[in-house]
JSON list of C-alpha atoms in Angstrom, two decimals:
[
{"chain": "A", "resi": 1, "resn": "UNK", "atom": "CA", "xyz": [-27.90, -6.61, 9.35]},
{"chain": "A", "resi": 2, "resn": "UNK", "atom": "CA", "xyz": [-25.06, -9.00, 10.16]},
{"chain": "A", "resi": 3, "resn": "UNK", "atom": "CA", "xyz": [-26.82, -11.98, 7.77]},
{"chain": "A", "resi": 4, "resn": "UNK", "atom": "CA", "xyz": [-26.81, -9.18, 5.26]},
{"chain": "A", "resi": 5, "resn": "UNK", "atom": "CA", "xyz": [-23.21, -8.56, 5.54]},
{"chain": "A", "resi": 6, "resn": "UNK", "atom": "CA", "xyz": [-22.21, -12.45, 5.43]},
{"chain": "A", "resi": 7, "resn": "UNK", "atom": "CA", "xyz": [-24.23, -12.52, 2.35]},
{"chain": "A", "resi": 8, "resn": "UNK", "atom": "CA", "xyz": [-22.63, -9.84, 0.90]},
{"chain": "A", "resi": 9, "resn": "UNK", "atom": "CA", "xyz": [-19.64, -10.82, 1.59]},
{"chain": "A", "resi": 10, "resn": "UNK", "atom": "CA", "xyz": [-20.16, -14.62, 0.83]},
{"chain": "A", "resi": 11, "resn": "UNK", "atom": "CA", "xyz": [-21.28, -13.26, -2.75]},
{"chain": "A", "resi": 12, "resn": "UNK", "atom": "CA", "xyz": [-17.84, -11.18, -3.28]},
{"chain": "A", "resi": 13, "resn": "UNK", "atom": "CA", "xyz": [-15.69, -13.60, -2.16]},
{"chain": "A", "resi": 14, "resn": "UNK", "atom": "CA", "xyz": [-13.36, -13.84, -4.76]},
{"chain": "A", "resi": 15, "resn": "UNK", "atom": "CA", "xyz": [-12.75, -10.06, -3.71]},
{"chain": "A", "resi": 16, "resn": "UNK", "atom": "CA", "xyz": [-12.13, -11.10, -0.23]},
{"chain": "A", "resi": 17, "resn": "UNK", "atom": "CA", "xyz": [-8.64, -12.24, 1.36]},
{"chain": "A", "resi": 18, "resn": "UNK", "atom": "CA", "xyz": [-8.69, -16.31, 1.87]},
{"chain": "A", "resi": 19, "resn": "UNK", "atom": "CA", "xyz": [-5.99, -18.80, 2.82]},
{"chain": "A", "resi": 20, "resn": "UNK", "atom": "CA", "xyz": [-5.00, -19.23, -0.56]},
{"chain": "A", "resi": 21, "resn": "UNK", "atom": "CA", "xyz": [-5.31, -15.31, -1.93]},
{"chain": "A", "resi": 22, "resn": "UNK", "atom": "CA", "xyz": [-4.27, -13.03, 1.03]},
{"chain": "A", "resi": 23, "resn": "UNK", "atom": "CA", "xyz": [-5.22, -10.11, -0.51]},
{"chain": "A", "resi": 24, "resn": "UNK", "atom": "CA", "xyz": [-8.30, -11.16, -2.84]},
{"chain": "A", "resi": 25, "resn": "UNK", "atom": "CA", "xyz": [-8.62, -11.99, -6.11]},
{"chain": "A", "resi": 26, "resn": "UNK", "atom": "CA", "xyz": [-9.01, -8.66, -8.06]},
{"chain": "A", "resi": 27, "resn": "UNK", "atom": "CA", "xyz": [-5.99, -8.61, -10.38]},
{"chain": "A", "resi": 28, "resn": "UNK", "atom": "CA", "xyz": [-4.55, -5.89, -12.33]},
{"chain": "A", "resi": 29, "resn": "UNK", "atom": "CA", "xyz": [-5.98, -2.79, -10.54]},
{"chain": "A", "resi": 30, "resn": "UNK", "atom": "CA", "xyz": [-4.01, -0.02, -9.86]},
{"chain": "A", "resi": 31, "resn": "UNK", "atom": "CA", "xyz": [-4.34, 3.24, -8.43]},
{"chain": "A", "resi": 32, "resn": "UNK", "atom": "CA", "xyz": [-3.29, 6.60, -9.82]},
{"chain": "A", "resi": 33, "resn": "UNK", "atom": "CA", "xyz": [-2.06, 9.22, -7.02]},
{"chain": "A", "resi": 34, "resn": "UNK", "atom": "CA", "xyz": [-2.71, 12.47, -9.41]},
{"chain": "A", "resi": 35, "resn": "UNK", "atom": "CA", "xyz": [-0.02, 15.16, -7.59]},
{"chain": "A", "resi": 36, "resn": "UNK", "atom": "CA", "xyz": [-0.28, 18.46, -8.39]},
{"chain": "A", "resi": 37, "resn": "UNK", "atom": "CA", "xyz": [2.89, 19.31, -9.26]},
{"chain": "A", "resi": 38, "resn": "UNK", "atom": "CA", "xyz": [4.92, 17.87, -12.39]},
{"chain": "A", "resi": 39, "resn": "UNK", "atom": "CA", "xyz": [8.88, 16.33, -13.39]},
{"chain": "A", "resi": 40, "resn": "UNK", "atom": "CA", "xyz": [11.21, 16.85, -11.57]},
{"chain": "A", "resi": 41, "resn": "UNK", "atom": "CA", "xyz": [9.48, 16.34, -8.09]},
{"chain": "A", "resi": 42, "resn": "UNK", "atom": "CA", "xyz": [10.91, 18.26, -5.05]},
{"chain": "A", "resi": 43, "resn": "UNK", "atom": "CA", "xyz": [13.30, 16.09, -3.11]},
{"chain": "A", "resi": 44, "resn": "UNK", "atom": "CA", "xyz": [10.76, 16.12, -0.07]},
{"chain": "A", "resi": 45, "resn": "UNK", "atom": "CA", "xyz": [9.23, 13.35, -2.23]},
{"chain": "A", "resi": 46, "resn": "UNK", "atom": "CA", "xyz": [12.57, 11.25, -2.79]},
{"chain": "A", "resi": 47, "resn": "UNK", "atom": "CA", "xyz": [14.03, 11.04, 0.47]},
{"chain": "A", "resi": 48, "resn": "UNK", "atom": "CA", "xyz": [16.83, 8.63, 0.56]},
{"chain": "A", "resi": 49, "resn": "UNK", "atom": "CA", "xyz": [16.99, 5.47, 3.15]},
{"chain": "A", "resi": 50, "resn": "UNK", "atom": "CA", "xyz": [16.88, 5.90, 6.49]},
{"chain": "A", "resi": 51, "resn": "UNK", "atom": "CA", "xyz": [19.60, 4.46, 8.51]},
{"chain": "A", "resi": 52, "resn": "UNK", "atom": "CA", "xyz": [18.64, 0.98, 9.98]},
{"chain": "A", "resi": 53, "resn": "UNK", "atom": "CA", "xyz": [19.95, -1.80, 12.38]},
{"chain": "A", "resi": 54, "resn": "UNK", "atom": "CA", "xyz": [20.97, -5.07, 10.77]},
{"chain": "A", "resi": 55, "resn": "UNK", "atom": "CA", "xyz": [17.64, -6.99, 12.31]},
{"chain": "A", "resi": 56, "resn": "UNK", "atom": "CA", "xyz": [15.22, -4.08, 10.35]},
{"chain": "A", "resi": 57, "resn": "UNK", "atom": "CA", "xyz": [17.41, -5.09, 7.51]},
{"chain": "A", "resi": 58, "resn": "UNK", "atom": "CA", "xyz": [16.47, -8.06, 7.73]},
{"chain": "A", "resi": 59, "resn": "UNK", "atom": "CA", "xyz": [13.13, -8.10, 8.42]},
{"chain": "A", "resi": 60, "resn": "UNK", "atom": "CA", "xyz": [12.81, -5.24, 5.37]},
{"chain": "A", "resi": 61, "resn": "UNK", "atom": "CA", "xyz": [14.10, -8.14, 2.65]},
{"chain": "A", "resi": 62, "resn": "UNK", "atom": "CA", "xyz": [11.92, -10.98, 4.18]},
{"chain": "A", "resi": 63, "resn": "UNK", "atom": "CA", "xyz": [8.93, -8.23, 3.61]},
{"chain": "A", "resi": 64, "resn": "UNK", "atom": "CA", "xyz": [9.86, -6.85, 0.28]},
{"chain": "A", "resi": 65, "resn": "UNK", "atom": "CA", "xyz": [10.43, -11.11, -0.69]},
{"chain": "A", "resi": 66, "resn": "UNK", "atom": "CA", "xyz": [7.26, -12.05, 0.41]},
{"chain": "A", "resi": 67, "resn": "UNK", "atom": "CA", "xyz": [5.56, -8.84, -1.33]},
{"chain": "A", "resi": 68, "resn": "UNK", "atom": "CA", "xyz": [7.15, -9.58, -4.78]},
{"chain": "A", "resi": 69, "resn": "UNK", "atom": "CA", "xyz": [6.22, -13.42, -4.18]},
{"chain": "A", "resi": 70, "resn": "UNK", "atom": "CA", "xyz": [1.90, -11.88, -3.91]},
{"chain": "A", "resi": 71, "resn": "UNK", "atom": "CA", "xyz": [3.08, -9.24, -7.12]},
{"chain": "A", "resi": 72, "resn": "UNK", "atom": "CA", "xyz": [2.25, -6.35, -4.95]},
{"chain": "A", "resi": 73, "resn": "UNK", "atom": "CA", "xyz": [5.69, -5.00, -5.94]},
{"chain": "A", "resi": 74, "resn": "UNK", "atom": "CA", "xyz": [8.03, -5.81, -8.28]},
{"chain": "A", "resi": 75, "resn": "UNK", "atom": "CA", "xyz": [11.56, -5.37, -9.51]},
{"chain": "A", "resi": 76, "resn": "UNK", "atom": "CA", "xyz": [12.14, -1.88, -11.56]},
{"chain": "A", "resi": 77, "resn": "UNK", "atom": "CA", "xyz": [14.16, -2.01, -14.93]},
{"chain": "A", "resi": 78, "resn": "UNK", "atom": "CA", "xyz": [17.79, 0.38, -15.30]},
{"chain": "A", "resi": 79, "resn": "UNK", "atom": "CA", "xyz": [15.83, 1.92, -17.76]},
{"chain": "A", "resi": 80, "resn": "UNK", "atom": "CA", "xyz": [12.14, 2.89, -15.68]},
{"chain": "A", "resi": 81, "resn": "UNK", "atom": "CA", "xyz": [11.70, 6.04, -14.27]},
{"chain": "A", "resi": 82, "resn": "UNK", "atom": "CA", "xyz": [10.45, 5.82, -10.69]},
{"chain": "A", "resi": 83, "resn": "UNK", "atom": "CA", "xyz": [10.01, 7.76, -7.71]},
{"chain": "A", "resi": 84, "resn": "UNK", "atom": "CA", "xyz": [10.27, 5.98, -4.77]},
{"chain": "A", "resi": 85, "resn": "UNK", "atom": "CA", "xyz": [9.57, 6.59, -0.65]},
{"chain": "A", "resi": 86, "resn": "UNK", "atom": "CA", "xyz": [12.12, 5.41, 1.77]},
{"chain": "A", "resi": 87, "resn": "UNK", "atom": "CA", "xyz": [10.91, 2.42, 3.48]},
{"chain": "A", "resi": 88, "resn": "UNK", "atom": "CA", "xyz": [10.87, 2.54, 7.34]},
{"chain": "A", "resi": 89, "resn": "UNK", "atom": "CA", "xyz": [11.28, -0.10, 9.42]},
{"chain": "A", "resi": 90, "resn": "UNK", "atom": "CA", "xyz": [9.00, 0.15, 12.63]},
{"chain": "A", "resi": 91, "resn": "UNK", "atom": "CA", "xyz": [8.43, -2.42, 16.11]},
{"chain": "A", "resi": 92, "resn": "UNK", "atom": "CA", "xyz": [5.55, -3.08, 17.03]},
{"chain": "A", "resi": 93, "resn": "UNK", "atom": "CA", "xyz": [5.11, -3.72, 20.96]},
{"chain": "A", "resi": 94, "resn": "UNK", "atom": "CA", "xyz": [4.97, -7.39, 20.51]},
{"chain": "A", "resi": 95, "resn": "UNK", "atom": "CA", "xyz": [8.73, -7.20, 18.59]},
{"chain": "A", "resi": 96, "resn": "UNK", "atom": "CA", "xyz": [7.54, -7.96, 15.34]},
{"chain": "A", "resi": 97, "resn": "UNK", "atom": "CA", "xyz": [8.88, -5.58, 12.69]},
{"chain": "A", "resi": 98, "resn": "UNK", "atom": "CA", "xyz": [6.71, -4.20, 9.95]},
{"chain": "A", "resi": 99, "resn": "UNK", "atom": "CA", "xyz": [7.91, -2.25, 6.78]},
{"chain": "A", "resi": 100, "resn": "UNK", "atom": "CA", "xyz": [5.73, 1.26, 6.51]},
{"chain": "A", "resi": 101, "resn": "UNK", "atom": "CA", "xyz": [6.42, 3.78, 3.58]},
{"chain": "A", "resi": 102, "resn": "UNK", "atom": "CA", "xyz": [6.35, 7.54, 4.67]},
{"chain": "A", "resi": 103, "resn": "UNK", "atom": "CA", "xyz": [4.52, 9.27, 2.94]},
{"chain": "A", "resi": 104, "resn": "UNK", "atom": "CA", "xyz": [3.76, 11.95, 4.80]},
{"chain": "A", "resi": 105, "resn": "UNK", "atom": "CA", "xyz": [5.17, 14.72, 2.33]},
{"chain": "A", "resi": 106, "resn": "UNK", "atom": "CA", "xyz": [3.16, 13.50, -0.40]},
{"chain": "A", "resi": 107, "resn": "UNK", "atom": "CA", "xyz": [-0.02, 14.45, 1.57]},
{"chain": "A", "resi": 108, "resn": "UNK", "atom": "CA", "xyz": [0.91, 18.22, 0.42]},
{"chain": "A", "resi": 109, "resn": "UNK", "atom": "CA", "xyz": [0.80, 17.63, -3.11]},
{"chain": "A", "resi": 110, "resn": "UNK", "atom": "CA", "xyz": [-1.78, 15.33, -3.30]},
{"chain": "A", "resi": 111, "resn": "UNK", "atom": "CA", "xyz": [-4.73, 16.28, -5.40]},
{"chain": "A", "resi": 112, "resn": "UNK", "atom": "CA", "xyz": [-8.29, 15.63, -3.25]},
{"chain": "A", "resi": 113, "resn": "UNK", "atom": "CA", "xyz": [-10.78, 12.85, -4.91]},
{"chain": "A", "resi": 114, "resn": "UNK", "atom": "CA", "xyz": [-13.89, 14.89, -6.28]},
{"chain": "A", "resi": 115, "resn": "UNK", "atom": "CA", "xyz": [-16.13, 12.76, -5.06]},
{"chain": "A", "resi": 116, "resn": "UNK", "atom": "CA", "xyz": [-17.62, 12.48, -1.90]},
{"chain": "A", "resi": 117, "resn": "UNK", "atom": "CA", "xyz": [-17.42, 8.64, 0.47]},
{"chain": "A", "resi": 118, "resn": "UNK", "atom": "CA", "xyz": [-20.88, 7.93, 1.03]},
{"chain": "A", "resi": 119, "resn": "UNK", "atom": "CA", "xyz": [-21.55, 7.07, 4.61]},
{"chain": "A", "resi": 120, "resn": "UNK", "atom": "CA", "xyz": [-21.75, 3.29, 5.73]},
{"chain": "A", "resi": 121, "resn": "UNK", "atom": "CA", "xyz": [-25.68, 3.30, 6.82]},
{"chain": "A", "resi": 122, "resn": "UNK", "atom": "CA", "xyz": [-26.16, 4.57, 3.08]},
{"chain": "A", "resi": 123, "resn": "UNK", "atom": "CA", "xyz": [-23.91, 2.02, 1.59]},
{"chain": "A", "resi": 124, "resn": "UNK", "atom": "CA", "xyz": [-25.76, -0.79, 3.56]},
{"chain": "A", "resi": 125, "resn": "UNK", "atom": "CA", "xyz": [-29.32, 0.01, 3.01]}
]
């Protein structure tokens, strides 16, 4: 079972985070978060910042820097029309400082996938 893994895996590889491509090499996929509710959206989905120390500020640009440098994210035109989460600064135990995005509000109106995740031992068989 493992071989078959490392085979599998060794044949996606250019799907597969490396040294060079941290988070694969798929390019240009995006994923559409259907809500079920329309324009405007209720302000539970456009919180504004929360307050933060100057060291989370920090550590929030180095993240968002390094993020647009991959082209997970990317600078929004004057002109777009966005909706945005507030970014939250959290500490892990070790003291690093990692930038999350609550979401938890947009859990309510998310619409559910209709289809169902087929279980691993199916997948790998």
């Amino acid at each position: 079972m493992k071989e078959d893994l490392i085979e599998i895996s060794f044949q996606y590889r250019e799907a597969c985070a490396s040294d060079n491509e941290p988070l694969g090499y798929i390019k240009g996929h995006e994923v559409e978060i259907m809500l079920n509710v329309e324009r405007p959206y209720p302000t539970l989905l456009r919180r504004t910042d929360y307050p933060g120390s100057p060291r989370g500020r920090e550590a929030l640009e180095a993240q968002i820097d390094e993020l647009m440098k991959l082209g997970v994210l990317r600078k929004v035109g004057h002109n777009e029309e966005v909706e945005v989460t507030a970014p939250v600064v959290i500490t892990w135990n070790d003291d690093k400082l990692r930038m999350v995005g609550d979401l938890t509000e947009l859990n309510t109106y998310n619409m559910p996938e209709r289809y169902t995740i087929p279980r691993i031992h199916e997948t790998l068989t």
